[in-house]
PDB file of C-alpha atoms in Angstrom:
ATOM      1  CA  MET A   1       0.000   0.000   0.000  1.00  0.00           C
ATOM      2  CA  LYS A   2       1.218   3.498  -0.813  1.00  0.00           C
ATOM      3  CA  LYS A   3       2.442   5.593   2.106  1.00  0.00           C
ATOM      4  CA  LYS A   4      -0.110   8.348   1.395  1.00  0.00           C
ATOM      5  CA  SER A   5      -2.942   5.809   1.367  1.00  0.00           C
ATOM      6  CA  MET A   6      -1.760   4.376   4.680  1.00  0.00           C
ATOM      7  CA  ILE A   7      -1.719   7.834   6.280  1.00  0.00           C
ATOM      8  CA  SER A   8      -5.171   8.594   4.857  1.00  0.00           C
ATOM      9  CA  SER A   9      -6.511   5.298   6.219  1.00  0.00           C
ATOM     10  CA  LEU A  10      -5.057   6.166   9.638  1.00  0.00           C
ATOM     11  CA  PHE A  11      -6.760   9.583   9.556  1.00  0.00           C
ATOM     12  CA  LEU A  12     -10.116   7.970   8.781  1.00  0.00           C
ATOM     13  CA  PHE A  13      -9.637   5.346  11.479  1.00  0.00           C
ATOM     14  CA  LEU A  14      -8.890   8.071  14.041  1.00  0.00           C
ATOM     15  CA  ALA A  15     -12.060   9.879  12.923  1.00  0.00           C
ATOM     16  CA  ALA A  16     -14.050   6.660  13.403  1.00  0.00           C
ATOM     17  CA  CYS A  17     -12.587   6.257  16.921  1.00  0.00           C
ATOM     18  CA  ILE A  18     -13.648   9.784  17.872  1.00  0.00           C
ATOM     19  CA  TRP A  19     -17.142   9.214  16.445  1.00  0.00           C
ATOM     20  CA  GLY A  20     -17.365   5.937  18.353  1.00  0.00           C
ATOM     21  CA  PHE A  21     -17.477   7.974  21.572  1.00  0.00           C
ATOM     22  CA  ALA A  22     -19.584  10.767  20.045  1.00  0.00           C
ATOM     23  CA  PHE A  23     -22.836   8.758  20.085  1.00  0.00           C
ATOM     24  CA  VAL A  24     -22.758   8.974  23.880  1.00  0.00           C
ATOM     25  CA  ALA A  25     -22.166  12.741  23.762  1.00  0.00           C
ATOM     26  CA  GLN A  26     -25.037  13.207  21.311  1.00  0.00           C
ATOM     27  CA  SER A  27     -27.417  11.141  23.405  1.00  0.00           C
ATOM     28  CA  VAL A  28     -26.497  12.920  26.664  1.00  0.00           C
ATOM     29  CA  GLY A  29     -26.624  16.336  25.006  1.00  0.00           C
ATOM     30  CA  MET A  30     -30.250  15.771  24.055  1.00  0.00           C
ATOM     31  CA  ASP A  31     -31.131  15.700  27.768  1.00  0.00           C
ATOM     32  CA  TYR A  32     -30.412  19.435  27.960  1.00  0.00           C
ATOM     33  CA  MET A  33     -31.429  20.949  24.622  1.00  0.00           C
ATOM     34  CA  GLY A  34     -33.196  20.360  21.316  1.00  0.00           C
ATOM     35  CA  PRO A  35     -31.484  18.608  18.375  1.00  0.00           C
ATOM     36  CA  LEU A  36     -31.153  21.768  16.271  1.00  0.00           C
ATOM     37  CA  THR A  37     -29.678  23.753  19.153  1.00  0.00           C
ATOM     38  CA  PHE A  38     -27.193  20.973  19.915  1.00  0.00           C
ATOM     39  CA  ASN A  39     -26.122  20.650  16.280  1.00  0.00           C
ATOM     40  CA  SER A  40     -25.872  24.402  15.756  1.00  0.00           C
ATOM     41  CA  VAL A  41     -23.581  24.975  18.721  1.00  0.00           C
ATOM     42  CA  ARG A  42     -21.351  21.977  18.052  1.00  0.00           C
ATOM     43  CA  PHE A  43     -20.893  22.908  14.388  1.00  0.00           C
ATOM     44  CA  LEU A  44     -20.097  26.534  15.229  1.00  0.00           C
ATOM     45  CA  ILE A  45     -17.570  25.341  17.832  1.00  0.00           C
ATOM     46  CA  GLY A  46     -16.091  22.949  15.266  1.00  0.00           C
ATOM     47  CA  GLY A  47     -15.594  25.746  12.729  1.00  0.00           C
ATOM     48  CA  THR A  48     -14.196  28.167  15.307  1.00  0.00           C
ATOM     49  CA  VAL A  49     -11.515  25.784  16.618  1.00  0.00           C
ATOM     50  CA  LEU A  50     -10.191  25.487  13.061  1.00  0.00           C
ATOM     51  CA  LEU A  51      -9.685  29.235  12.567  1.00  0.00           C
ATOM     52  CA  PRO A  52      -6.306  29.401  14.404  1.00  0.00           C
ATOM     53  CA  LEU A  53      -5.046  26.433  12.375  1.00  0.00           C
ATOM     54  CA  ILE A  54      -6.086  28.099   9.113  1.00  0.00           C
ATOM     55  CA  TYR A  55      -4.372  31.335  10.197  1.00  0.00           C
ATOM     56  CA  VAL A  56      -1.116  29.504  11.001  1.00  0.00           C
ATOM     57  CA  ARG A  57      -1.224  27.595   7.696  1.00  0.00           C
ATOM     58  CA  MET A  58      -1.814  30.776   5.705  1.00  0.00           C
ATOM     59  CA  ARG A  59       1.026  32.621   7.506  1.00  0.00           C
ATOM     60  CA  LYS A  60       3.383  29.732   6.844  1.00  0.00           C
ATOM     61  CA  LEU A  61       2.444  29.680   3.159  1.00  0.00           C
ATOM     62  CA  VAL A  62       3.079  33.434   2.835  1.00  0.00           C
ATOM     63  CA  ARG A  63       6.505  33.135   4.527  1.00  0.00           C
ATOM     64  CA  GLU A  64       7.521  30.247   2.279  1.00  0.00           C
ATOM     65  CA  ASN A  65       6.527  32.179  -0.837  1.00  0.00           C
ATOM     66  CA  ARG A  66       8.396  35.278   0.297  1.00  0.00           C
ATOM     67  CA  GLY A  67      11.490  33.246   1.129  1.00  0.00           C
ATOM     68  CA  SER A  68      11.518  31.633  -2.300  1.00  0.00           C
ATOM     69  CA  GLY A  69      10.934  34.936  -4.061  1.00  0.00           C
ATOM     70  CA  ALA A  70       7.788  33.577  -5.677  1.00  0.00           C
ATOM     71  CA  GLU A  71       4.437  35.293  -5.790  1.00  0.00           C
ATOM     72  CA  PRO A  72       1.982  34.090  -3.143  1.00  0.00           C
ATOM     73  CA  ALA A  73       0.329  30.922  -4.326  1.00  0.00           C
ATOM     74  CA  GLY A  74      -3.071  31.497  -5.797  1.00  0.00           C
ATOM     75  CA  ASP A  75      -2.672  35.208  -6.598  1.00  0.00           C
ATOM     76  CA  GLY A  76      -4.954  36.903  -9.088  1.00  0.00           C
ATOM     77  CA  PRO A  77      -7.577  34.955 -11.016  1.00  0.00           C
ATOM     78  CA  LYS A  78      -6.254  31.644  -9.690  1.00  0.00           C
ATOM     79  CA  LYS A  79      -6.694  32.810  -6.108  1.00  0.00           C
ATOM     80  CA  GLY A  80     -10.227  34.010  -6.808  1.00  0.00           C
ATOM     81  CA  ALA A  81     -11.109  30.679  -8.413  1.00  0.00           C
ATOM     82  CA  GLY A  82      -9.661  28.802  -5.437  1.00  0.00           C
ATOM     83  CA  ILE A  83     -11.673  30.832  -2.935  1.00  0.00           C
ATOM     84  CA  ALA A  84     -14.853  30.384  -4.968  1.00  0.00           C
ATOM     85  CA  LEU A  85     -14.319  26.615  -5.180  1.00  0.00           C
ATOM     86  CA  SER A  86     -13.631  26.382  -1.440  1.00  0.00           C
ATOM     87  CA  LEU A  87     -16.842  28.298  -0.709  1.00  0.00           C
ATOM     88  CA  LYS A  88     -18.849  26.192  -3.102  1.00  0.00           C
ATOM     89  CA  GLY A  89     -17.433  22.946  -1.723  1.00  0.00           C
ATOM     90  CA  GLY A  90     -17.823  24.028   1.897  1.00  0.00           C
ATOM     91  CA  ILE A  91     -21.439  25.082   1.402  1.00  0.00           C
ATOM     92  CA  CYS A  92     -22.311  21.834  -0.415  1.00  0.00           C
ATOM     93  CA  CYS A  93     -20.653  19.751   2.312  1.00  0.00           C
ATOM     94  CA  GLY A  94     -22.327  21.896   4.971  1.00  0.00           C
ATOM     95  CA  LEU A  95     -25.782  21.363   3.488  1.00  0.00           C
ATOM     96  CA  ALA A  96     -25.239  17.592   3.399  1.00  0.00           C
ATOM     97  CA  ILE A  97     -23.815  17.285   6.918  1.00  0.00           C
ATOM     98  CA  CYS A  98     -26.467  19.623   8.333  1.00  0.00           C
ATOM     99  CA  ALA A  99     -29.325  17.559   6.920  1.00  0.00           C
ATOM    100  CA  ALA A 100     -27.716  14.230   7.874  1.00  0.00           C
ATOM    101  CA  SER A 101     -27.002  15.309  11.454  1.00  0.00           C
ATOM    102  CA  VAL A 102     -30.501  16.707  12.001  1.00  0.00           C
ATOM    103  CA  PHE A 103     -32.134  13.456  10.862  1.00  0.00           C
ATOM    104  CA  GLN A 104     -29.720  11.487  13.059  1.00  0.00           C
ATOM    105  CA  GLN A 105     -30.434  13.593  16.145  1.00  0.00           C
ATOM    106  CA  LEU A 106     -34.189  13.333  15.552  1.00  0.00           C
ATOM    107  CA  GLY A 107     -33.995   9.588  14.976  1.00  0.00           C
ATOM    108  CA  ILE A 108     -31.991   8.925  18.144  1.00  0.00           C
ATOM    109  CA  GLN A 109     -34.974  10.208  20.139  1.00  0.00           C
ATOM    110  CA  TYR A 110     -37.209   7.391  18.867  1.00  0.00           C
ATOM    111  CA  THR A 111     -34.887   4.386  18.528  1.00  0.00           C
ATOM    112  CA  THR A 112     -32.116   2.618  20.417  1.00  0.00           C
ATOM    113  CA  VAL A 113     -28.497   3.684  20.111  1.00  0.00           C
ATOM    114  CA  GLY A 114     -27.603   0.221  18.784  1.00  0.00           C
ATOM    115  CA  LYS A 115     -30.137   0.358  15.963  1.00  0.00           C
ATOM    116  CA  ALA A 116     -29.205   3.967  15.193  1.00  0.00           C
ATOM    117  CA  GLY A 117     -25.530   2.999  14.932  1.00  0.00           C
ATOM    118  CA  PHE A 118     -26.286   0.096  12.602  1.00  0.00           C
ATOM    119  CA  ILE A 119     -28.660   2.013  10.326  1.00  0.00           C
ATOM    120  CA  THR A 120     -26.332   5.030  10.117  1.00  0.00           C
ATOM    121  CA  THR A 121     -23.413   2.868   8.968  1.00  0.00           C
ATOM    122  CA  LEU A 122     -25.481   1.428   6.125  1.00  0.00           C
ATOM    123  CA  TYR A 123     -23.619   4.076   4.109  1.00  0.00           C
ATOM    124  CA  ILE A 124     -21.041   1.317   3.536  1.00  0.00           C
ATOM    125  CA  ILE A 125     -23.584  -0.224   1.139  1.00  0.00           C
ATOM    126  CA  LEU A 126     -25.151   3.005  -0.125  1.00  0.00           C
ATOM    127  CA  VAL A 127     -21.872   4.676  -1.167  1.00  0.00           C
ATOM    128  CA  PRO A 128     -20.879   1.978  -3.701  1.00  0.00           C
ATOM    129  CA  LEU A 129     -24.500   1.817  -4.917  1.00  0.00           C
ATOM    130  CA  PHE A 130     -24.493   5.563  -5.557  1.00  0.00           C
ATOM    131  CA  GLY A 131     -21.100   5.127  -7.188  1.00  0.00           C
ATOM    132  CA  LEU A 132     -22.673   2.910  -9.845  1.00  0.00           C
ATOM    133  CA  PHE A 133     -25.043   5.719 -10.833  1.00  0.00           C
ATOM    134  CA  MET A 134     -21.976   7.979 -11.144  1.00  0.00           C
ATOM    135  CA  HIS A 135     -20.370   5.424 -13.497  1.00  0.00           C
ATOM    136  CA  ARG A 136     -17.698   4.450 -10.965  1.00  0.00           C
ATOM    137  CA  LYS A 137     -16.139   1.009 -11.279  1.00  0.00           C
ATOM    138  CA  ILE A 138     -16.429  -0.771  -7.913  1.00  0.00           C
ATOM    139  CA  PRO A 139     -13.991  -3.727  -7.471  1.00  0.00           C
ATOM    140  CA  GLY A 140     -15.511  -7.054  -6.487  1.00  0.00           C
ATOM    141  CA  LYS A 141     -13.574  -7.189  -3.208  1.00  0.00           C
ATOM    142  CA  VAL A 142     -15.183  -3.903  -2.134  1.00  0.00           C
ATOM    143  CA  TRP A 143     -18.668  -5.376  -2.562  1.00  0.00           C
ATOM    144  CA  ILE A 144     -17.602  -8.467  -0.584  1.00  0.00           C
ATOM    145  CA  ALA A 145     -16.110  -6.284   2.138  1.00  0.00           C
ATOM    146  CA  ALA A 146     -19.217  -4.065   2.270  1.00  0.00           C
ATOM    147  CA  ALA A 147     -21.509  -7.086   2.626  1.00  0.00           C
ATOM    148  CA  ALA A 148     -19.277  -8.594   5.342  1.00  0.00           C
ATOM    149  CA  ALA A 149     -19.185  -5.289   7.200  1.00  0.00           C
ATOM    150  CA  ALA A 150     -22.987  -4.949   7.014  1.00  0.00           C
ATOM    151  CA  VAL A 151     -23.418  -8.417   8.539  1.00  0.00           C
ATOM    152  CA  GLY A 152     -20.803  -7.605  11.173  1.00  0.00           C
ATOM    153  CA  LEU A 153     -22.549  -4.346  12.089  1.00  0.00           C
ATOM    154  CA  TYR A 154     -25.859  -6.174  12.398  1.00  0.00           C
ATOM    155  CA  LEU A 155     -24.341  -8.685  14.815  1.00  0.00           C
ATOM    156  CA  LEU A 156     -22.659  -5.847  16.677  1.00  0.00           C
ATOM    157  CA  CYS A 157     -25.542  -3.398  17.013  1.00  0.00           C
ATOM    158  CA  ILE A 158     -28.836  -5.278  16.811  1.00  0.00           C
ATOM    159  CA  THR A 159     -29.475  -7.346  19.929  1.00  0.00           C
ATOM    160  CA  GLU A 160     -33.271  -7.145  19.997  1.00  0.00           C
ATOM    161  CA  GLY A 161     -35.940  -8.003  17.438  1.00  0.00           C
ATOM    162  CA  PHE A 162     -35.587  -5.705  14.473  1.00  0.00           C
ATOM    163  CA  ALA A 163     -38.813  -3.784  13.920  1.00  0.00           C
ATOM    164  CA  VAL A 164     -38.795  -0.678  11.750  1.00  0.00           C
ATOM    165  CA  GLY A 165     -40.184   2.368  13.536  1.00  0.00           C
ATOM    166  CA  LYS A 166     -40.305   6.137  13.102  1.00  0.00           C
ATOM    167  CA  GLY A 167     -36.821   6.656  14.504  1.00  0.00           C
ATOM    168  CA  ASP A 168     -35.356   3.944  12.282  1.00  0.00           C
ATOM    169  CA  LEU A 169     -36.745   5.609   9.157  1.00  0.00           C
ATOM    170  CA  LEU A 170     -35.328   8.985  10.232  1.00  0.00           C
ATOM    171  CA  VAL A 171     -31.890   7.451  10.802  1.00  0.00           C
ATOM    172  CA  PHE A 172     -32.050   5.673   7.422  1.00  0.00           C
ATOM    173  CA  VAL A 173     -32.571   9.055   5.747  1.00  0.00           C
ATOM    174  CA  CYS A 174     -29.524  10.165   7.735  1.00  0.00           C
ATOM    175  CA  ALA A 175     -27.519   7.246   6.260  1.00  0.00           C
ATOM    176  CA  ILE A 176     -28.499   8.313   2.739  1.00  0.00           C
ATOM    177  CA  LEU A 177     -27.427  11.889   3.451  1.00  0.00           C
ATOM    178  CA  PHE A 178     -24.116  10.800   4.997  1.00  0.00           C
ATOM    179  CA  SER A 179     -23.485   8.799   1.808  1.00  0.00           C
ATOM    180  CA  VAL A 180     -24.049  11.994  -0.184  1.00  0.00           C
ATOM    181  CA  HIS A 181     -21.700  13.838   2.184  1.00  0.00           C
ATOM    182  CA  ILE A 182     -18.942  11.264   1.601  1.00  0.00           C
ATOM    183  CA  LEU A 183     -19.313  11.574  -2.181  1.00  0.00           C
ATOM    184  CA  VAL A 184     -19.365  15.387  -2.075  1.00  0.00           C
ATOM    185  CA  ILE A 185     -16.161  15.397  -0.015  1.00  0.00           C
ATOM    186  CA  ASP A 186     -14.628  12.949  -2.502  1.00  0.00           C
ATOM    187  CA  TYR A 187     -15.313  15.469  -5.275  1.00  0.00           C
ATOM    188  CA  PHE A 188     -14.068  18.636  -3.569  1.00  0.00           C
ATOM    189  CA  SER A 189     -11.314  17.527  -1.155  1.00  0.00           C
ATOM    190  CA  PRO A 190      -8.597  16.927  -3.801  1.00  0.00           C
ATOM    191  CA  LYS A 191      -9.226  20.390  -5.281  1.00  0.00           C
ATOM    192  CA  VAL A 192      -9.126  22.661  -2.195  1.00  0.00           C
ATOM    193  CA  ASP A 193      -7.493  22.974   1.223  1.00  0.00           C
ATOM    194  CA  GLY A 194      -9.107  20.354   3.467  1.00  0.00           C
ATOM    195  CA  VAL A 195      -9.070  22.435   6.654  1.00  0.00           C
ATOM    196  CA  VAL A 196     -10.664  25.442   4.920  1.00  0.00           C
ATOM    197  CA  LEU A 197     -13.295  23.189   3.352  1.00  0.00           C
ATOM    198  CA  SER A 198     -14.057  21.676   6.743  1.00  0.00           C
ATOM    199  CA  CYS A 199     -14.315  25.091   8.428  1.00  0.00           C
ATOM    200  CA  ILE A 200     -16.752  26.433   5.827  1.00  0.00           C
ATOM    201  CA  GLN A 201     -18.941  23.333   6.034  1.00  0.00           C
ATOM    202  CA  PHE A 202     -19.220  23.703   9.825  1.00  0.00           C
ATOM    203  CA  TYR A 203     -20.220  27.357   9.702  1.00  0.00           C
ATOM    204  CA  THR A 204     -22.744  26.594   6.956  1.00  0.00           C
ATOM    205  CA  ALA A 205     -24.305  23.763   8.960  1.00  0.00           C
ATOM    206  CA  GLY A 206     -24.128  25.717  12.226  1.00  0.00           C
ATOM    207  CA  ILE A 207     -25.908  28.772  10.815  1.00  0.00           C
ATOM    208  CA  LEU A 208     -28.646  26.665   9.194  1.00  0.00           C
ATOM    209  CA  CYS A 209     -29.254  24.642  12.362  1.00  0.00           C
ATOM    210  CA  GLY A 210     -29.200  27.846  14.419  1.00  0.00           C
ATOM    211  CA  ALA A 211     -31.887  29.414  12.253  1.00  0.00           C
ATOM    212  CA  GLY A 212     -34.009  26.281  12.631  1.00  0.00           C
ATOM    213  CA  ALA A 213     -33.461  26.239  16.400  1.00  0.00           C
ATOM    214  CA  LEU A 214     -34.644  29.857  16.764  1.00  0.00           C
ATOM    215  CA  LEU A 215     -37.796  29.044  14.805  1.00  0.00           C
ATOM    216  CA  THR A 216     -38.738  25.705  16.380  1.00  0.00           C
ATOM    217  CA  GLU A 217     -36.950  25.444  19.745  1.00  0.00           C
ATOM    218  CA  GLN A 218     -36.252  27.672  22.730  1.00  0.00           C
ATOM    219  CA  PRO A 219     -32.447  27.710  23.146  1.00  0.00           C
ATOM    220  CA  SER A 220     -31.025  29.337  26.261  1.00  0.00           C
ATOM    221  CA  GLY A 221     -27.692  29.917  27.931  1.00  0.00           C
ATOM    222  CA  GLY A 222     -28.717  27.649  30.787  1.00  0.00           C
ATOM    223  CA  GLN A 223     -29.115  24.711  28.395  1.00  0.00           C
ATOM    224  CA  LEU A 224     -25.633  25.254  27.023  1.00  0.00           C
ATOM    225  CA  VAL A 225     -24.077  25.462  30.493  1.00  0.00           C
ATOM    226  CA  GLN A 226     -25.786  22.250  31.639  1.00  0.00           C
ATOM    227  CA  GLY A 227     -24.806  20.365  28.494  1.00  0.00           C
ATOM    228  CA  MET A 228     -21.314  21.864  28.256  1.00  0.00           C
ATOM    229  CA  VAL A 229     -19.326  18.609  28.455  1.00  0.00           C
ATOM    230  CA  PRO A 230     -21.118  16.649  25.682  1.00  0.00           C
ATOM    231  CA  ILE A 231     -21.388  19.718  23.459  1.00  0.00           C
ATOM    232  CA  LEU A 232     -17.681  20.548  23.806  1.00  0.00           C
ATOM    233  CA  TYR A 233     -16.728  16.973  22.915  1.00  0.00           C
ATOM    234  CA  ALA A 234     -19.108  16.960  19.958  1.00  0.00           C
ATOM    235  CA  GLY A 235     -17.904  20.382  18.824  1.00  0.00           C
ATOM    236  CA  ILE A 236     -14.138  20.129  19.304  1.00  0.00           C
ATOM    237  CA  MET A 237     -13.463  16.420  18.815  1.00  0.00           C
ATOM    238  CA  SER A 238     -16.340  15.068  16.726  1.00  0.00           C
ATOM    239  CA  CYS A 239     -16.576  18.137  14.446  1.00  0.00           C
ATOM    240  CA  GLY A 240     -13.340  20.122  14.578  1.00  0.00           C
ATOM    241  CA  VAL A 241     -11.000  17.134  14.678  1.00  0.00           C
ATOM    242  CA  ALA A 242     -12.819  14.082  13.281  1.00  0.00           C
ATOM    243  CA  TYR A 243     -14.627  15.643  10.325  1.00  0.00           C
ATOM    244  CA  THR A 244     -11.420  17.441   9.328  1.00  0.00           C
ATOM    245  CA  LEU A 245      -9.555  14.121   9.477  1.00  0.00           C
ATOM    246  CA  GLN A 246     -12.268  12.742   7.183  1.00  0.00           C
ATOM    247  CA  VAL A 247     -11.882  15.565   4.658  1.00  0.00           C
ATOM    248  CA  VAL A 248      -8.077  15.265   4.609  1.00  0.00           C
ATOM    249  CA  GLY A 249      -8.087  11.465   4.685  1.00  0.00           C
ATOM    250  CA  GLN A 250     -10.461  11.042   1.749  1.00  0.00           C
ATOM    251  CA  LYS A 251      -8.057  12.809  -0.624  1.00  0.00           C
ATOM    252  CA  GLU A 252      -6.103   9.605  -1.272  1.00  0.00           C
ATOM    253  CA  LEU A 253      -8.863   7.012  -0.996  1.00  0.00           C
ATOM    254  CA  GLU A 254     -11.894   5.900  -2.969  1.00  0.00           C
ATOM    255  CA  PRO A 255     -15.169   6.872  -1.240  1.00  0.00           C
ATOM    256  CA  THR A 256     -16.257   3.219  -0.955  1.00  0.00           C
ATOM    257  CA  VAL A 257     -13.023   2.327   0.857  1.00  0.00           C
ATOM    258  CA  ALA A 258     -13.336   5.434   3.038  1.00  0.00           C
ATOM    259  CA  SER A 259     -16.895   4.496   4.043  1.00  0.00           C
ATOM    260  CA  LEU A 260     -15.759   1.047   5.178  1.00  0.00           C
ATOM    261  CA  ILE A 261     -13.000   2.471   7.383  1.00  0.00           C
ATOM    262  CA  LEU A 262     -15.369   5.067   8.845  1.00  0.00           C
ATOM    263  CA  SER A 263     -17.843   2.294   9.723  1.00  0.00           C
ATOM    264  CA  MET A 264     -15.350   1.227  12.406  1.00  0.00           C
ATOM    265  CA  GLU A 265     -17.047   3.841  14.601  1.00  0.00           C
ATOM    266  CA  SER A 266     -19.636   1.234  15.609  1.00  0.00           C
ATOM    267  CA  VAL A 267     -16.936  -1.251  16.568  1.00  0.00           C
ATOM    268  CA  VAL A 268     -15.078   1.368  18.591  1.00  0.00           C
ATOM    269  CA  SER A 269     -18.223   2.418  20.455  1.00  0.00           C
ATOM    270  CA  VAL A 270     -18.876  -1.167  21.600  1.00  0.00           C
ATOM    271  CA  LEU A 271     -15.231  -1.839  22.512  1.00  0.00           C
ATOM    272  CA  ALA A 272     -15.039   1.464  24.411  1.00  0.00           C
ATOM    273  CA  GLY A 273     -18.062   0.489  26.478  1.00  0.00           C
ATOM    274  CA  TRP A 274     -16.417  -2.862  27.247  1.00  0.00           C
ATOM    275  CA  LEU A 275     -13.009  -1.430  28.146  1.00  0.00           C
ATOM    276  CA  LEU A 276     -13.996   1.779  29.946  1.00  0.00           C
ATOM    277  CA  LEU A 277     -17.474   1.152  31.314  1.00  0.00           C
ATOM    278  CA  GLY A 278     -17.280  -2.560  32.060  1.00  0.00           C
ATOM    279  CA  GLN A 279     -20.129  -3.378  29.675  1.00  0.00           C
ATOM    280  CA  SER A 280     -20.367  -7.009  28.562  1.00  0.00           C
ATOM    281  CA  LEU A 281     -19.169  -8.073  25.131  1.00  0.00           C
ATOM    282  CA  THR A 282     -20.994 -11.152  23.880  1.00  0.00           C
ATOM    283  CA  VAL A 283     -19.684 -13.740  21.432  1.00  0.00           C
ATOM    284  CA  ARG A 284     -22.165 -12.372  18.862  1.00  0.00           C
ATOM    285  CA  GLU A 285     -20.802  -8.831  19.274  1.00  0.00           C
ATOM    286  CA  LEU A 286     -17.211 -10.050  19.165  1.00  0.00           C
ATOM    287  CA  ALA A 287     -17.966 -11.880  15.910  1.00  0.00           C
ATOM    288  CA  GLY A 288     -19.407  -8.636  14.523  1.00  0.00           C
ATOM    289  CA  CYS A 289     -16.227  -6.757  15.469  1.00  0.00           C
ATOM    290  CA  VAL A 290     -14.085  -9.365  13.721  1.00  0.00           C
ATOM    291  CA  LEU A 291     -16.187  -9.227  10.532  1.00  0.00           C
ATOM    292  CA  VAL A 292     -16.049  -5.430  10.292  1.00  0.00           C
ATOM    293  CA  PHE A 293     -12.312  -5.368  11.017  1.00  0.00           C
ATOM    294  CA  ALA A 294     -11.689  -8.100   8.408  1.00  0.00           C
ATOM    295  CA  ALA A 295     -13.691  -6.115   5.838  1.00  0.00           C
ATOM    296  CA  VAL A 296     -11.596  -2.989   6.460  1.00  0.00           C
ATOM    297  CA  ILE A 297      -8.362  -4.989   6.147  1.00  0.00           C
ATOM    298  CA  LEU A 298      -9.601  -6.581   2.900  1.00  0.00           C
ATOM    299  CA  VAL A 299     -10.096  -3.279   1.106  1.00  0.00           C
ATOM    300  CA  GLN A 300      -6.632  -2.109   2.212  1.00  0.00           C
ATOM    301  CA  ILE A 301      -4.836  -5.033   0.551  1.00  0.00           C
ATOM    302  CA  GLN A 302      -3.457  -4.167  -2.882  1.00  0.00           C
ATOM    303  CA  PRO A 303      -2.683  -6.879  -5.502  1.00  0.00           C
ATOM    304  CA  GLY A 304       1.033  -6.092  -5.386  1.00  0.00           C
ATOM    305  CA  ASP A 305       1.363  -6.061  -1.586  1.00  0.00           C
ATOM    306  CA  SER A 306       3.831  -8.545  -0.165  1.00  0.00           C
ATOM    307  CA  PRO A 307       2.673 -10.871   2.616  1.00  0.00           C
TER     308      PRO A 307
END
């Protein structure tokens, strides 16, 4: 495997680990505020924590250009085109992640966390399916890995009789929208700065959710103070760090492969509960972990890799 692909896979795996803990933060946060308020604040926090990083990166780029005697990269028409593309990409990603997150937060209110985790990660099947409509060639091993991961996630997340309810349908819409988000990132991330793209998407989603919260909910400072811990984790780690790792990591990977690695979030959430909270891990759940992990390893193996 190429070094860049390995680093990208690591970035996506780290994002999945962070999201594995985020389900708890999202569920707890809903005890203090409405879903739109929670999403608005966490997205705005996520965008804000990236501003210092963008400033440092821009300063470094200017110094390097001055030291080399070259004109600042992206001056003139090229710079204007780059800014326009970053805005366009960030807004498109923001619209997708805003819609997906709202449906997920709404769905979590009416279904179990286990079912929500399983249904959300159905994007591992939806992404390659959407890829066919975009005339992408999906290797056979990716389909095998996606099917194995879906079975593994079912064993991992679904411990009760599976009956489709209102919350399940809402979370399934979320899975469709997350699939769209993955494909939109795949299109824009190689063309623009990943951190800038991530920052713009957060502010877009945060503003939209904030407008919805003001219209349909009653946000207050007291709610934010009470739910400070889960909202800070969701804002700084889940948004600012994890989604940026996703944007940067997808530059070197096919979206179908990326979706499989990101699906490790369900495995991590179960293992974290076992390791940190003393929750039981059944043979069925362990088998699910093994299947998902095997699927992720399968898509990483290249034909020319040595044993």
